[in-house]
PDB file of C-alpha atoms in Angstrom:
ATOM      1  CA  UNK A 527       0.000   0.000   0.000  1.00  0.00           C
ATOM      2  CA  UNK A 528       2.483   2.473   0.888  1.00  0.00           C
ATOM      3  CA  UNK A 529       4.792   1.942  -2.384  1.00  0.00           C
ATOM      4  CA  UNK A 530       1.245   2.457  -4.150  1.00  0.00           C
ATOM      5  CA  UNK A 531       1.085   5.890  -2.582  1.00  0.00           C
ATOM      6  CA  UNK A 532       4.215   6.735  -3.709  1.00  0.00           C
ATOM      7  CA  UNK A 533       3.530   5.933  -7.297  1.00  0.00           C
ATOM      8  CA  UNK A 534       0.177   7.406  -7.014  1.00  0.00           C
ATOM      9  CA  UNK A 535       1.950  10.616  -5.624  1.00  0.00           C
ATOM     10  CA  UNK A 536       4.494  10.809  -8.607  1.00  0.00           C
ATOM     11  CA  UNK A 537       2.032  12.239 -11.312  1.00  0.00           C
ATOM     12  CA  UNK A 538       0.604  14.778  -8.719  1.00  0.00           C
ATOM     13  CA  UNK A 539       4.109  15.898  -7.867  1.00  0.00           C
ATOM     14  CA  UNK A 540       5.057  16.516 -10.810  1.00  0.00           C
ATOM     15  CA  UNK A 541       1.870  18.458 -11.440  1.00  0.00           C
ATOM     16  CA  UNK A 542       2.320  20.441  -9.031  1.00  0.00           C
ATOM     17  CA  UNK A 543       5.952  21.294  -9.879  1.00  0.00           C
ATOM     18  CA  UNK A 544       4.751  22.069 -13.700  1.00  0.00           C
ATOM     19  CA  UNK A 545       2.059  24.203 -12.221  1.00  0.00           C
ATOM     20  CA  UNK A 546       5.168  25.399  -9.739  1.00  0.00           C
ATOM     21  CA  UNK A 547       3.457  25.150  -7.020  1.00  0.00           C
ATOM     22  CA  UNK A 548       6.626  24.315  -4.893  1.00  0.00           C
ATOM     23  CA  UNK A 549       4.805  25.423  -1.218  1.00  0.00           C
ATOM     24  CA  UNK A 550       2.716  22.431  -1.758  1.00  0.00           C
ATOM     25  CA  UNK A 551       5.073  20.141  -3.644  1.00  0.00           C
ATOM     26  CA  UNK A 552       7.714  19.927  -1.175  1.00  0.00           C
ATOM     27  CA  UNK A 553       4.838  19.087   1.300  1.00  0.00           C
ATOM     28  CA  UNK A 554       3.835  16.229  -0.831  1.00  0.00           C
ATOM     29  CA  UNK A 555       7.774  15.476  -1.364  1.00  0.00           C
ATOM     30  CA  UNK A 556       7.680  14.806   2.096  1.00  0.00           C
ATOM     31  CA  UNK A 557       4.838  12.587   2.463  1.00  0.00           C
ATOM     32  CA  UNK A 558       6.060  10.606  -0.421  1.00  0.00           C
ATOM     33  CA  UNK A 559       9.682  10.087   1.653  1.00  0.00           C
ATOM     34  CA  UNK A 560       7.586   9.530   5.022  1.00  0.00           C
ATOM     35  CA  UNK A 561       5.888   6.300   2.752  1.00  0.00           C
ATOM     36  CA  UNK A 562       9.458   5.055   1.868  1.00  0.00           C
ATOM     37  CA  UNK A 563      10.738   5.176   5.553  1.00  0.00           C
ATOM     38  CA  UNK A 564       7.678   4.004   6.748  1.00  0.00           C
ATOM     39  CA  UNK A 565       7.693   1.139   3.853  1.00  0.00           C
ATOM     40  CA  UNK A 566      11.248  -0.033   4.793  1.00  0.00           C
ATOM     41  CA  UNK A 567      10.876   0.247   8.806  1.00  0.00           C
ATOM     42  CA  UNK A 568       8.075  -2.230   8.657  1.00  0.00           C
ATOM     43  CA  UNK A 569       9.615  -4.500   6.098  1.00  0.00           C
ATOM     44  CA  UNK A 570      12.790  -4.545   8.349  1.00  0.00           C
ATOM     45  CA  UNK A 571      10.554  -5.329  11.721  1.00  0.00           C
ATOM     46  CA  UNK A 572       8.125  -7.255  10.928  1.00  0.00           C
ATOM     47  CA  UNK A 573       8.776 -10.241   8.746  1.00  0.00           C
ATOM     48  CA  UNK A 574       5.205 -10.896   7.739  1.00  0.00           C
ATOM     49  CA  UNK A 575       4.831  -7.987   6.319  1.00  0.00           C
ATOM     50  CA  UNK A 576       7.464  -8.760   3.469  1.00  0.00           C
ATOM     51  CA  UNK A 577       6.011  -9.499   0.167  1.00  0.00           C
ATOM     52  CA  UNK A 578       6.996 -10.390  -3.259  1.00  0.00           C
ATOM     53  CA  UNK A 579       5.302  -7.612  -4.858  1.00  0.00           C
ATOM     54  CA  UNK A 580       6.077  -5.304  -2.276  1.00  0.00           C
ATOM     55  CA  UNK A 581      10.059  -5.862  -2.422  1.00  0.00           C
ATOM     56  CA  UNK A 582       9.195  -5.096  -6.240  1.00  0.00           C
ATOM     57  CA  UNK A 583       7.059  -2.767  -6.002  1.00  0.00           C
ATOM     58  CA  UNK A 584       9.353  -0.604  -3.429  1.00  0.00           C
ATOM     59  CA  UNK A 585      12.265   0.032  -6.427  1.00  0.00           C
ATOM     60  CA  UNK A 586       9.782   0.530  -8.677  1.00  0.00           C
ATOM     61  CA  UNK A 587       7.816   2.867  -6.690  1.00  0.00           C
ATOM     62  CA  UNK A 588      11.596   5.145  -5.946  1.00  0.00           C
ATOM     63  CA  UNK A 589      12.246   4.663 -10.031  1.00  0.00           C
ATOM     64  CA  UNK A 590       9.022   6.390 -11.034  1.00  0.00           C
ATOM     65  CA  UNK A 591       8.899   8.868  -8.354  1.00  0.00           C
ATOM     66  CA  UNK A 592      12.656   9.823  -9.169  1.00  0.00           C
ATOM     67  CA  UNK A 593      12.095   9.827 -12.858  1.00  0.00           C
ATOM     68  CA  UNK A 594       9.019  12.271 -12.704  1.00  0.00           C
ATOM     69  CA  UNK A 595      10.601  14.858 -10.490  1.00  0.00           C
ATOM     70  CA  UNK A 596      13.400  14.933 -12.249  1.00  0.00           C
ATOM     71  CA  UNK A 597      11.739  15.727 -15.617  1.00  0.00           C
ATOM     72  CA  UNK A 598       9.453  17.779 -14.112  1.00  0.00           C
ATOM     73  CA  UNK A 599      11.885  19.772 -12.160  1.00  0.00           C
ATOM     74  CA  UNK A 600      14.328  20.038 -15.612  1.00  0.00           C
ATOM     75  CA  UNK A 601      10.730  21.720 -17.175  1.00  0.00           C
ATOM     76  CA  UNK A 602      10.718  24.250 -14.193  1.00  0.00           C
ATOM     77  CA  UNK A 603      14.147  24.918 -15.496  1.00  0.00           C
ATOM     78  CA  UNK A 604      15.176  23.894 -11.702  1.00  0.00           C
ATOM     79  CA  UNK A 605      17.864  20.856 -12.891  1.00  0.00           C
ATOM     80  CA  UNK A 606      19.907  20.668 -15.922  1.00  0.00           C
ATOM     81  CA  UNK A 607      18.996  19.360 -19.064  1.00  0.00           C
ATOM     82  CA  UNK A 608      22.117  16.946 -19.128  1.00  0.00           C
ATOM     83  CA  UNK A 609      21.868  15.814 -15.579  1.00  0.00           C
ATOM     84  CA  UNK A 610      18.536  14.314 -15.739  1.00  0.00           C
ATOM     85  CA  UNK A 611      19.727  12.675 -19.231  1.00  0.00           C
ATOM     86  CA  UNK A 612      22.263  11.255 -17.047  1.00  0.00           C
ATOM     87  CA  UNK A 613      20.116   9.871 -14.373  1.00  0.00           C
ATOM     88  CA  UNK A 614      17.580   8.451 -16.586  1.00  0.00           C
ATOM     89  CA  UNK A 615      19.784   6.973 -18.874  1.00  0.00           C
ATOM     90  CA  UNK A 616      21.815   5.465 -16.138  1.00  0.00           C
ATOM     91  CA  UNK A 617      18.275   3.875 -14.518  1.00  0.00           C
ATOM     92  CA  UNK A 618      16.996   2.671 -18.261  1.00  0.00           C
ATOM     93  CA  UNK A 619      20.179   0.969 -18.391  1.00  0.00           C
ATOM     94  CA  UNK A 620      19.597  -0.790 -14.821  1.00  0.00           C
ATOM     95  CA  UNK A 621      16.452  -1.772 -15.651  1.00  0.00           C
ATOM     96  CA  UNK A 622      17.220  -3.406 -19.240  1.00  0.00           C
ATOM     97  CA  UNK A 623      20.030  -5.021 -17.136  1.00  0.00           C
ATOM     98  CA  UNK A 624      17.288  -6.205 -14.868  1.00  0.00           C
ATOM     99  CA  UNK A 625      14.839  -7.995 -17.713  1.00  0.00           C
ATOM    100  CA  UNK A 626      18.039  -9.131 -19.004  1.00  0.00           C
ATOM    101  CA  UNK A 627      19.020 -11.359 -16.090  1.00  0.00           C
ATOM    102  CA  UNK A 628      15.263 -12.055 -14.950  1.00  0.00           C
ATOM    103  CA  UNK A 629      15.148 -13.647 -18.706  1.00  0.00           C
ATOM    104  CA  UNK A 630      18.433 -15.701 -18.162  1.00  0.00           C
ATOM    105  CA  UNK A 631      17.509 -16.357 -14.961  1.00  0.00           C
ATOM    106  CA  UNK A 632      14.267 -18.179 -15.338  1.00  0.00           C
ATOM    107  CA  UNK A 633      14.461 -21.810 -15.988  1.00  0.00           C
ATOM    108  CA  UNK A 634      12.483 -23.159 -19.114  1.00  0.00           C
ATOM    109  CA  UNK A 635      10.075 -23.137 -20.447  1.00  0.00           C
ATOM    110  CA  UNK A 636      10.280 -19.267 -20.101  1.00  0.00           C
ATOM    111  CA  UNK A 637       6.923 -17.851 -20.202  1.00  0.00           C
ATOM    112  CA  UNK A 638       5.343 -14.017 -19.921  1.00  0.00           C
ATOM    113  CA  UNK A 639       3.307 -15.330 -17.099  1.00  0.00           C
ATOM    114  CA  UNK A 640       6.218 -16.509 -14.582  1.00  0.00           C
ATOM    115  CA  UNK A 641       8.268 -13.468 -16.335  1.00  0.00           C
ATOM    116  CA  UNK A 642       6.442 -11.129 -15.018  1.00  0.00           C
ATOM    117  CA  UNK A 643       5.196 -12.783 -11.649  1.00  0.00           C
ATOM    118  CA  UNK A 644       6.813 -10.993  -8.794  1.00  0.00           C
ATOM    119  CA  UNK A 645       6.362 -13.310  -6.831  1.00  0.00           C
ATOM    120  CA  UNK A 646       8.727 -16.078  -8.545  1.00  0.00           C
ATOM    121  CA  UNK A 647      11.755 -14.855  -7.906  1.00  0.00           C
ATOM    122  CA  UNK A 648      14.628 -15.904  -9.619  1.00  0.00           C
ATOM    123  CA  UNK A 649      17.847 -13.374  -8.476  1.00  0.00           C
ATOM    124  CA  UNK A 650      18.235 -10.190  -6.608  1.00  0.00           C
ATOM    125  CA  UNK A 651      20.310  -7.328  -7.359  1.00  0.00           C
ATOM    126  CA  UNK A 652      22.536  -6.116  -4.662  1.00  0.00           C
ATOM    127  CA  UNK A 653      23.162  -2.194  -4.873  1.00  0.00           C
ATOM    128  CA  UNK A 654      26.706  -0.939  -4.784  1.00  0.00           C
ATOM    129  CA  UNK A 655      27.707   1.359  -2.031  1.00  0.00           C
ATOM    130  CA  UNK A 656      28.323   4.138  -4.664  1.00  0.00           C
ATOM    131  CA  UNK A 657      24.503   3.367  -6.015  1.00  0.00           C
ATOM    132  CA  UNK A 658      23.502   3.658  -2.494  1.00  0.00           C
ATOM    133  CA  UNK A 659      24.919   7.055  -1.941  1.00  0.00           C
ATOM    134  CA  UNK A 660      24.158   8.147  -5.505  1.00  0.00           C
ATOM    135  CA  UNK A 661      20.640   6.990  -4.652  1.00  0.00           C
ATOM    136  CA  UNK A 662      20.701   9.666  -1.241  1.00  0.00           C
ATOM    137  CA  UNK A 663      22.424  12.738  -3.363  1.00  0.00           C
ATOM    138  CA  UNK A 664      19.555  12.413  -6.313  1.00  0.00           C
ATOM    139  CA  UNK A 665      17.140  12.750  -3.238  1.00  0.00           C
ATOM    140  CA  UNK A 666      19.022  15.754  -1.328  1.00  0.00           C
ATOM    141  CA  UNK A 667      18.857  17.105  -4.989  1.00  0.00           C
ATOM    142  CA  UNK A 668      15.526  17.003  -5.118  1.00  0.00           C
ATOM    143  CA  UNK A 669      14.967  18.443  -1.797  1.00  0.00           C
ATOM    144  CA  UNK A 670      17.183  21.552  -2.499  1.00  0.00           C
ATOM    145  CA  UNK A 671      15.660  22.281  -5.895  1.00  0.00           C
ATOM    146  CA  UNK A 672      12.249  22.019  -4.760  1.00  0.00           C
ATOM    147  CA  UNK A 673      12.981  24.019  -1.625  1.00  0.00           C
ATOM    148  CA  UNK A 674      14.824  26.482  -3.748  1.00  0.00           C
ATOM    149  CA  UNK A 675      12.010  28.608  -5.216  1.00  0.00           C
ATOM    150  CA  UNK A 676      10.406  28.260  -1.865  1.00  0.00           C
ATOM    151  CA  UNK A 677      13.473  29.448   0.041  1.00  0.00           C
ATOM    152  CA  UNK A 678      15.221  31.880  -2.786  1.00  0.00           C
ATOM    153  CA  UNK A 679      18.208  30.243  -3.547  1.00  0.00           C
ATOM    154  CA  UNK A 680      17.405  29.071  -7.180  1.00  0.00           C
ATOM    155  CA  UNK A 681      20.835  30.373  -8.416  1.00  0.00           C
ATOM    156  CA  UNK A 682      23.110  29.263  -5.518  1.00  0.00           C
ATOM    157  CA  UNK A 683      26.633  28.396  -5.992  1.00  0.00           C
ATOM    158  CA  UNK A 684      26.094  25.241  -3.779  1.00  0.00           C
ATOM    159  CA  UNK A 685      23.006  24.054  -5.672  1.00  0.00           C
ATOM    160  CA  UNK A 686      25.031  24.064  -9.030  1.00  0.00           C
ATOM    161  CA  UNK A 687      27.776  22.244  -6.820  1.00  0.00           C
ATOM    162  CA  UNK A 688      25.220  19.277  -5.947  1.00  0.00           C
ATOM    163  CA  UNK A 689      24.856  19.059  -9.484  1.00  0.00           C
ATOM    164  CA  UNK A 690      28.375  18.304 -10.201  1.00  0.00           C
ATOM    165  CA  UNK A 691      28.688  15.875  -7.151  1.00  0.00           C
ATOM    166  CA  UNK A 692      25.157  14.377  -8.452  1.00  0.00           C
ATOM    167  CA  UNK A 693      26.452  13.932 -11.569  1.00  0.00           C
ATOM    168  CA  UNK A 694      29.815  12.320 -10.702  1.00  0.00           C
ATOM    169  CA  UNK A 695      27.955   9.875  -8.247  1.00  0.00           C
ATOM    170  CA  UNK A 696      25.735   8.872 -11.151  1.00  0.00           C
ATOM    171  CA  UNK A 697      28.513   8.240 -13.346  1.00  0.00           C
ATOM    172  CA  UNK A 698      30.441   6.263 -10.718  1.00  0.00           C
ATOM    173  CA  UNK A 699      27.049   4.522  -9.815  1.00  0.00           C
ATOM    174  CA  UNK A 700      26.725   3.483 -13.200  1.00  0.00           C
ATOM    175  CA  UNK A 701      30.481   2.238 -13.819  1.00  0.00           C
ATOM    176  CA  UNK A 702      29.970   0.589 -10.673  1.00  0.00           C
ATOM    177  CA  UNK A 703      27.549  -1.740 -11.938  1.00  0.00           C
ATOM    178  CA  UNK A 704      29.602  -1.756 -14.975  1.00  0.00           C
ATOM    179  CA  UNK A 705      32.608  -3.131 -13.496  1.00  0.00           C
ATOM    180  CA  UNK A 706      31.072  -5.506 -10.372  1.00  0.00           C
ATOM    181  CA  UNK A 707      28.479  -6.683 -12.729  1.00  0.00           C
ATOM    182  CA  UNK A 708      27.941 -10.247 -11.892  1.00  0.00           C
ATOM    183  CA  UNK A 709      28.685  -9.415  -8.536  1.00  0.00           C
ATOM    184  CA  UNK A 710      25.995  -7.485  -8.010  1.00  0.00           C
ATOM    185  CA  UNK A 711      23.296 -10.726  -8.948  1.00  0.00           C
ATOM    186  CA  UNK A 712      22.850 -12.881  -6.825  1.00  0.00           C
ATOM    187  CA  UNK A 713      20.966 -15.733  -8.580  1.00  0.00           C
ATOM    188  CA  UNK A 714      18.409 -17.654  -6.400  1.00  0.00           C
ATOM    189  CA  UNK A 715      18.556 -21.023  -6.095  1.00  0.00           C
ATOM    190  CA  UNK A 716      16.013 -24.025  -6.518  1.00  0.00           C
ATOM    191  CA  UNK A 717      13.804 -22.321  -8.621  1.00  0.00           C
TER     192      UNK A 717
END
């Protein structure tokens, strides 16, 4: 439920960015992050909460939401054209990489119906530390662009700063999964 509120909250964001309405949108940026905490405190604490779909759904959910505000805040002329080329090129990548190995993965006969069952799981991808901190900087990014209308600073020296550092992390992020490849699947057993 709560990584369906986050990709229900993704259109409206970036709605309200487009319309920039950034009072409102970083209020709604905030809920959105409260749902991912709250999403991965009770998948941590309680086991029988975890879910097939829902350790699916969670990346997915973070892919969409990052992907809209991005665009929408490169529209609002708030990001850089290039950077958020960057970004989503890097995550199209990730995710062709991802079909890729759920197609290799799956034992035959291969069909749509177990391809696209979260809930037969065939390998997991294990984030790189850089991926994990690029993952944190694209997210401070987005924080500090949409506070920056709010707050005046929409021409700061620091916010064209994070984009350098946002940028480099992205390119590392992505050469990290370049490099480690394989050791960054872990294929699952017995299925």
């Amino acid at each position: 439920m709560l990584s369906m509120t986050r990709i229900g909250l993704a259109p409206v964001l970036g709605y309200l960015i487009i319309e920039e309405d950034f009072n409102i949108a970083l209020g709604v940026f905030a809920l959105a992050g409260l749902t991912d905490l709250l999403d991965g405190f009770i998948a941590r604490n309680w086991a029988n909460q975890k879910s097939a779909l829902g350790s699916a759904l969670d990346p997915l959910a973070d892919k969409i939401l990052i992907s809209i505000l991005y665009v929408s805040l490169t529209y609002a002329d708030l990001i850089p054209v290039p950077l958020t080329y960057m970004i989503i090129s890097r995550d199209v990548m990730l995710i062709a990489a991802v079909f890729y190995v759920r197609y290799r993965t799956l034992p035959t006969p291969r069909t749509l119906s177990k391809y696209f069952n979260p809930c037969y799981a065939t390998a997991r991808l294990k984030p790189t530390f850089i991926s994990k901190v690029n993952t944190a900087v694209q997210l401070i990014l987005v924080a500090a662009s949409l506070a920056a209308p709010v707050f005046n600073y929409a021409d700061s020296i620091y916010l064209q700063i994070l984009w350098c550092f946002t940028a480099f992390t992205t390119a590392a992020s992505a050469y990290s999964y370049y490099h480690y490849g394989r050791k960054t699947v872990q294929v699952i057993k017995g299925r």
